[in-house]
Short mmCIF file of C-alpha atoms in Angstrom, two decimals:
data_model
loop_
_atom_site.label_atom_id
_atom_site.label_comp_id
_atom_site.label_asym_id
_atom_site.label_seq_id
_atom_site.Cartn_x
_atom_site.Cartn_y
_atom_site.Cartn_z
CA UNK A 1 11.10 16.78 -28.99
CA UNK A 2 9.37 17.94 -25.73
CA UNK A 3 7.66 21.19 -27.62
CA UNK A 4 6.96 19.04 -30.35
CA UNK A 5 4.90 16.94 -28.66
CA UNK A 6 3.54 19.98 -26.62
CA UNK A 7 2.50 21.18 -29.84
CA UNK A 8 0.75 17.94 -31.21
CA UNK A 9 -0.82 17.94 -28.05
CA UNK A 10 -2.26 21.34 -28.10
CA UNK A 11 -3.35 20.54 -31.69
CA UNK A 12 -5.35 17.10 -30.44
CA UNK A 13 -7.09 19.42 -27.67
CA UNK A 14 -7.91 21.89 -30.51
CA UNK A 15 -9.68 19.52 -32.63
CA UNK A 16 -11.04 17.34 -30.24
CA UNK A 17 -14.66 17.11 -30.67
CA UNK A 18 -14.97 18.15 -26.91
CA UNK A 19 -13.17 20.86 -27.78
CA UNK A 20 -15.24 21.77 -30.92
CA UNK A 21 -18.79 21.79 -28.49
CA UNK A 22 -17.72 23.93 -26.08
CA UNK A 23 -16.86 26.36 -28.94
CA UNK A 24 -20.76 27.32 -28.48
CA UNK A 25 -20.45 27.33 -24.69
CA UNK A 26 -19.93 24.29 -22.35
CA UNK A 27 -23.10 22.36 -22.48
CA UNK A 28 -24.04 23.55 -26.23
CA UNK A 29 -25.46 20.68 -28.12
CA UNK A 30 -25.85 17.97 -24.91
CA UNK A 31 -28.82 16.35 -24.95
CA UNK A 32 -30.83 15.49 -21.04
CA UNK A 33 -33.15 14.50 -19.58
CA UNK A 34 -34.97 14.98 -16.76
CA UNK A 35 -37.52 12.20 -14.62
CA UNK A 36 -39.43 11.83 -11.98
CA UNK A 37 -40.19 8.71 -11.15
CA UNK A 38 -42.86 8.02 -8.85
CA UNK A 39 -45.60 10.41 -7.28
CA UNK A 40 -46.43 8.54 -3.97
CA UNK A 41 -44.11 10.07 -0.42
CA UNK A 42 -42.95 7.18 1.51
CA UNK A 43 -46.24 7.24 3.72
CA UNK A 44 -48.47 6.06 0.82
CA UNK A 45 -49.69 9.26 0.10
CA UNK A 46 -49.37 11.40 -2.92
CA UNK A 47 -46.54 13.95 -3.28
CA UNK A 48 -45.01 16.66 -5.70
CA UNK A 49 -41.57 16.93 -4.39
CA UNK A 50 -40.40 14.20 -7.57
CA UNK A 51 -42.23 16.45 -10.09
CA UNK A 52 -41.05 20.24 -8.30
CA UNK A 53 -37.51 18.54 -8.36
CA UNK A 54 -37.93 17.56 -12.21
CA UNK A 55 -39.66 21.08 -13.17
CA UNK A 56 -36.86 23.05 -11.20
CA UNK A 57 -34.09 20.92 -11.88
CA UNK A 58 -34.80 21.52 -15.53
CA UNK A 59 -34.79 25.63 -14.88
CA UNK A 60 -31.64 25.14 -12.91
CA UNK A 61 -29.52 22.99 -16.00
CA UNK A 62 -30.77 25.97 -18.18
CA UNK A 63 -29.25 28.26 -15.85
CA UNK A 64 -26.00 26.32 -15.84
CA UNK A 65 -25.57 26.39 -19.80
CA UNK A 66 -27.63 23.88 -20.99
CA UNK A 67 -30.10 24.39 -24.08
CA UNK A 68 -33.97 24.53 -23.49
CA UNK A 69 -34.14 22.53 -26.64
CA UNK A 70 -31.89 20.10 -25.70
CA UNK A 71 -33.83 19.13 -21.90
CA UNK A 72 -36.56 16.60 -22.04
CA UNK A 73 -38.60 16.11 -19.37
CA UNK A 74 -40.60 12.68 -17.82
CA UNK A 75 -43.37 12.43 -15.56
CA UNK A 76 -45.41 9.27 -14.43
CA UNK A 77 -48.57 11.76 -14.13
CA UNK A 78 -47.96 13.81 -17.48
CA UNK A 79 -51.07 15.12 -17.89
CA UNK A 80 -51.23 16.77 -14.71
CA UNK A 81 -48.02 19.22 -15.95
CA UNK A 82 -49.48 20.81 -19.42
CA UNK A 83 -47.28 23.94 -18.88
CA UNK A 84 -44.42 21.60 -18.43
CA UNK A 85 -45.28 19.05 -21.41
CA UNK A 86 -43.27 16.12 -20.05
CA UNK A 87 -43.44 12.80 -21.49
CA UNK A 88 -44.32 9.97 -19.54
CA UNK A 89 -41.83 8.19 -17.00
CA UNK A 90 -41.18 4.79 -18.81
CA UNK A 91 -37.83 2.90 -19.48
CA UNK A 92 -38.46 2.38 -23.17
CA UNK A 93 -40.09 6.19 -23.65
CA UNK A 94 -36.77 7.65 -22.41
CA UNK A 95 -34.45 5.49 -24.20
CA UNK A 96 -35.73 6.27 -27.60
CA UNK A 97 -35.64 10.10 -26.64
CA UNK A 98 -31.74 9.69 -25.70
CA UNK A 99 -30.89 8.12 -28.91
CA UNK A 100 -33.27 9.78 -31.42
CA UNK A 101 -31.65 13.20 -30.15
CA UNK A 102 -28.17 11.85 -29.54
CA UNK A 103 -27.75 11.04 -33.13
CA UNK A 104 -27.92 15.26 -33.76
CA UNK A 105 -27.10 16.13 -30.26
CA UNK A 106 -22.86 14.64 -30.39
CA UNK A 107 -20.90 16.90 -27.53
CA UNK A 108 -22.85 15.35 -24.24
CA UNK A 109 -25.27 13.50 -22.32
CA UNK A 110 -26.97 14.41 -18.79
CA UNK A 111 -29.31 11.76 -17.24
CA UNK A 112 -31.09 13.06 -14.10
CA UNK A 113 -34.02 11.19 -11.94
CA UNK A 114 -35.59 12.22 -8.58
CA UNK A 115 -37.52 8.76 -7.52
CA UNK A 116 -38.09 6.39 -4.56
CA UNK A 117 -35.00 3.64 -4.60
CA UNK A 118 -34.22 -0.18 -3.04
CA UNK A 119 -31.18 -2.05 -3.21
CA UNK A 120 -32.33 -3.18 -6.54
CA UNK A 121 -33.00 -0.29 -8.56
CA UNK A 122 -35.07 2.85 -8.74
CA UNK A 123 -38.64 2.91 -9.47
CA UNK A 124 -39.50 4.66 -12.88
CA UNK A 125 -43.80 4.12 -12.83
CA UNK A 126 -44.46 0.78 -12.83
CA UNK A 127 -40.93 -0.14 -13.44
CA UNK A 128 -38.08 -0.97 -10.98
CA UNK A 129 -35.06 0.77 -13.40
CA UNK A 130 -32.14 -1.99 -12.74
CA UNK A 131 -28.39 -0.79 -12.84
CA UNK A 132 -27.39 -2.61 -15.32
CA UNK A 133 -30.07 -1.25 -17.46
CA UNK A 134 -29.69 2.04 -16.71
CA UNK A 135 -26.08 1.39 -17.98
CA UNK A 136 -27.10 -0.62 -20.83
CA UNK A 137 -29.38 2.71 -22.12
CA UNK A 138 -27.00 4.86 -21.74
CA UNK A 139 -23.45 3.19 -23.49
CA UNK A 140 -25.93 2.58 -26.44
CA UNK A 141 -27.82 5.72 -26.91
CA UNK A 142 -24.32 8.02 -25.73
CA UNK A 143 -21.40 6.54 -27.01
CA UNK A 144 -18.05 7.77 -27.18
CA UNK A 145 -19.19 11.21 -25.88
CA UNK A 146 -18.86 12.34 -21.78
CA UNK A 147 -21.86 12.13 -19.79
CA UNK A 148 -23.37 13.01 -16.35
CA UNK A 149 -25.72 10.79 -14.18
CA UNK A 150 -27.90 11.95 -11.48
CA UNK A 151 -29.81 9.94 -9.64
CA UNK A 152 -31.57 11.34 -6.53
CA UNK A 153 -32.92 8.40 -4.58
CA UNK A 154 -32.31 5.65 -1.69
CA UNK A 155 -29.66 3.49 -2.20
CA UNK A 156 -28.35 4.84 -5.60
CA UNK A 157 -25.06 4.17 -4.70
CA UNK A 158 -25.93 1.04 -6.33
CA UNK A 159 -25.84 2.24 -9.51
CA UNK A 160 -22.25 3.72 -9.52
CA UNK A 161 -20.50 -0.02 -10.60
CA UNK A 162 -22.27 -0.60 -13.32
CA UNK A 163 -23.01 2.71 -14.69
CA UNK A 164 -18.84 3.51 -14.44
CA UNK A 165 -17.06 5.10 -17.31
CA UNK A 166 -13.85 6.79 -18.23
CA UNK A 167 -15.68 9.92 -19.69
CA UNK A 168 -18.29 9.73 -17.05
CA UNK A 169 -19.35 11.51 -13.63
CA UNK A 170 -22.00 10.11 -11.40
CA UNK A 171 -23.50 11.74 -8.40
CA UNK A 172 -25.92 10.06 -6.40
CA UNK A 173 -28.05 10.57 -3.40
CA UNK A 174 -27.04 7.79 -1.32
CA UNK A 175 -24.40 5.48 -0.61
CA UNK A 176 -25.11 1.51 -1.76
CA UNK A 177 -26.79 0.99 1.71
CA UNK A 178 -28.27 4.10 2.67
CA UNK A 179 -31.58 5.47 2.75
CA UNK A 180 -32.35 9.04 1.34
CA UNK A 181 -34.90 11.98 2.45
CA UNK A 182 -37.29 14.62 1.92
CA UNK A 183 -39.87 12.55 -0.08
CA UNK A 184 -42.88 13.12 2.47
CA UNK A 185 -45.89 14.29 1.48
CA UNK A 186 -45.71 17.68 2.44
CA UNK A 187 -41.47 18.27 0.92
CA UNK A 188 -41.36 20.25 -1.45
CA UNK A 189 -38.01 18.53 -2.66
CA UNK A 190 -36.31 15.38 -1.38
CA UNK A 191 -33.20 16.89 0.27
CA UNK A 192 -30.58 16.06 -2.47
CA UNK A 193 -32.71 17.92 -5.16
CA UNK A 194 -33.27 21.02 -2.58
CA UNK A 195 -29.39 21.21 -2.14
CA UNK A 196 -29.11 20.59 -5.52
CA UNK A 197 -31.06 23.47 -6.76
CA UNK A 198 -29.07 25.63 -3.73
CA UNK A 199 -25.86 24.41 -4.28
CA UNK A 200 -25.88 24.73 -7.97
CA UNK A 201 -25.72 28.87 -8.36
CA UNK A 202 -22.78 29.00 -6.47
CA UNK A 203 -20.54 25.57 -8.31
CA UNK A 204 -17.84 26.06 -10.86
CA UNK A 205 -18.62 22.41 -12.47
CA UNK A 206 -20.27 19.25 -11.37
CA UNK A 207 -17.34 17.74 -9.48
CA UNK A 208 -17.53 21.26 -7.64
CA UNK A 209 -21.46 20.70 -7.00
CA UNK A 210 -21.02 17.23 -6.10
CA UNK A 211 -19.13 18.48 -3.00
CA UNK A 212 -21.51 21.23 -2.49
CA UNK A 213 -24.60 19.08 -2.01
CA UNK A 214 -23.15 16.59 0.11
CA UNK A 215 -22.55 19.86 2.82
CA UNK A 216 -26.16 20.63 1.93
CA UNK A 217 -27.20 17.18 2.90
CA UNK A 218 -24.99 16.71 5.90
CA UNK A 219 -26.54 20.06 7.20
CA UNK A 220 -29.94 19.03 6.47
CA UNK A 221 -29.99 15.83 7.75
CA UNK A 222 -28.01 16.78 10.81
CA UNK A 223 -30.88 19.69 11.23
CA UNK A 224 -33.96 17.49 11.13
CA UNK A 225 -32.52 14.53 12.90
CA UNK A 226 -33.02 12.31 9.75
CA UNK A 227 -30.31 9.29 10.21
CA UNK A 228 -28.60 7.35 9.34
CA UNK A 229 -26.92 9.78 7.28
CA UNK A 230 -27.47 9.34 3.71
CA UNK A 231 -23.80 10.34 2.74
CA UNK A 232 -24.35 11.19 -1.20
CA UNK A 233 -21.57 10.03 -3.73
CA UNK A 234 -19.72 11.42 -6.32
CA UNK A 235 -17.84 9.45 -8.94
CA UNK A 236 -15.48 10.92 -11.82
CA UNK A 237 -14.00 9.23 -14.47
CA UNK A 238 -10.04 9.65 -14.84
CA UNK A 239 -10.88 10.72 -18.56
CA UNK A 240 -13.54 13.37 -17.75
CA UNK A 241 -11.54 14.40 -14.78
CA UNK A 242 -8.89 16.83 -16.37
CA UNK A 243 -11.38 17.83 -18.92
CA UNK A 244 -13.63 19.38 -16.03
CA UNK A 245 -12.53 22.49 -16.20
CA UNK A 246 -13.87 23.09 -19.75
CA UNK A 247 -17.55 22.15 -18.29
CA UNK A 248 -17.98 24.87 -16.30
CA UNK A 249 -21.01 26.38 -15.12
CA UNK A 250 -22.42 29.44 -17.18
CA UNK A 251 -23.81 32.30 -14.77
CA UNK A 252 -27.20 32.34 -16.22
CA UNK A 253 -29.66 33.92 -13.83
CA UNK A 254 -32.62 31.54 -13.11
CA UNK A 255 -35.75 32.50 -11.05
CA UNK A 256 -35.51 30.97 -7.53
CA UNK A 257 -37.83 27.84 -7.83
#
């Protein structure tokens, strides 16, 4: 009975429609996307560290396995990125990109902004981007399929409630009442993109990099003197959990941003 079921089991991993992506490598036919949010630093002042994140972030998922075709990117100044042709930063905009492409695109979903953040949300343009809408977009326009959530701001712990899911992993830049950094107008990256990008080489999967940018942080933070410490989350569903190990990291070589 025991290697009966061991059997059956086996089979059900075979044919699993997980299963059947990876057959084309781990992140074959996932569809992204990847946003910044806002343009202003925290002084007022203009910045490019939302927009270097989104541009580099985007190099770095390719890097990791992810499909060129399948990454779209989001901007709130669009125009000013030709060489990057991103779309423009709004709620609506990026909703109908993740379900026009996730009716081809079956085996994933990857949902990444670097933005300013409140207790309330995340600002996306002239948007605040609510938790519960975030979560609302994304159980519509990626059902039954596993998913990753990024989202690189101040106080995004808020979003983990709402946005939790069996097949889903959430990493986010902040705890619920914590501020983030490295959105000045002279940073090139806010700090959890920058140990993003750094961390992400050297992870076997995104549990793995979870852990490695929340070092990155601590050491950053603890370097400049920036506190209270933001203390960056991770989140794994108990479905996606054991599957982990079949989303690991190609070892692409990407240019250093």
């Amino acid at each position: 009975m025991r290697r009966a079921a061991a059997v059956i089991g086996l089979l059900v991993l075979l044919f699993s429609p997980a299963t059947a992506a990876l057959a084309g490598g781990p992140f074959s036919n996932w569809n992204a996307v990847v946003i910044a949010g806002d343009f202003q630093a925290h002084s007022g002042g203009h910045t490019e560290a939302f927009d270097n994140a989104r541009r580099d972030v985007t190099k770095a998922l390719v890097g990791m396995g992810f499909e060129t075709s399948g990454i779209q990117q989001f901007s709130v100044r669009p125009e000013r990125y030709p060489s990057d042709a991103p779309s423009r930063s709004e709620a609506r905009t990026i909703y109908e990109a993740l379900r026009t492409r996730g009716e081809t695109a079956k085996a994933g979903c990857l949902f990444y902004i670097s933005t300013h953040g409140s207790p309330e949300g995340v600002i996306l343009g002239k948007q605040l981007l609510r938790p519960h809408l975030l979560a609302a977009m994304l159980n519509d326009a990626c059902p039954a399929r596993p998913s990753v959530v990024v989202i690189s701001a101040c106080f995004s712990g808020v979003f983990i409630p709402p946005l939790q899911r069996p097949d889903r992993l959430i990493l986010t830049a902040a705890r619920p009442d914590r501020a983030s950094f490295g959105c000045g107008e002279s940073d090139k990256y806010p700090f959890f993109d920058d140990c993003f990008l750094s961390a992400a080489p050297h992870a076997r999967d995104f549990a793995n990099l979870g852990a490695g940018i929340q070092a990155c942080v601590a050491r950053k933070e603890k370097e400049t003197g920036a506190e209270p410490a933001s203390e960056p989350q991770i989140w794994v569903g108990p479905a996606l959990r054991p599957m982990l190990p079949l989303y690991a990291f190609n070892r692409t070589p990407t240019k250093a941003p």
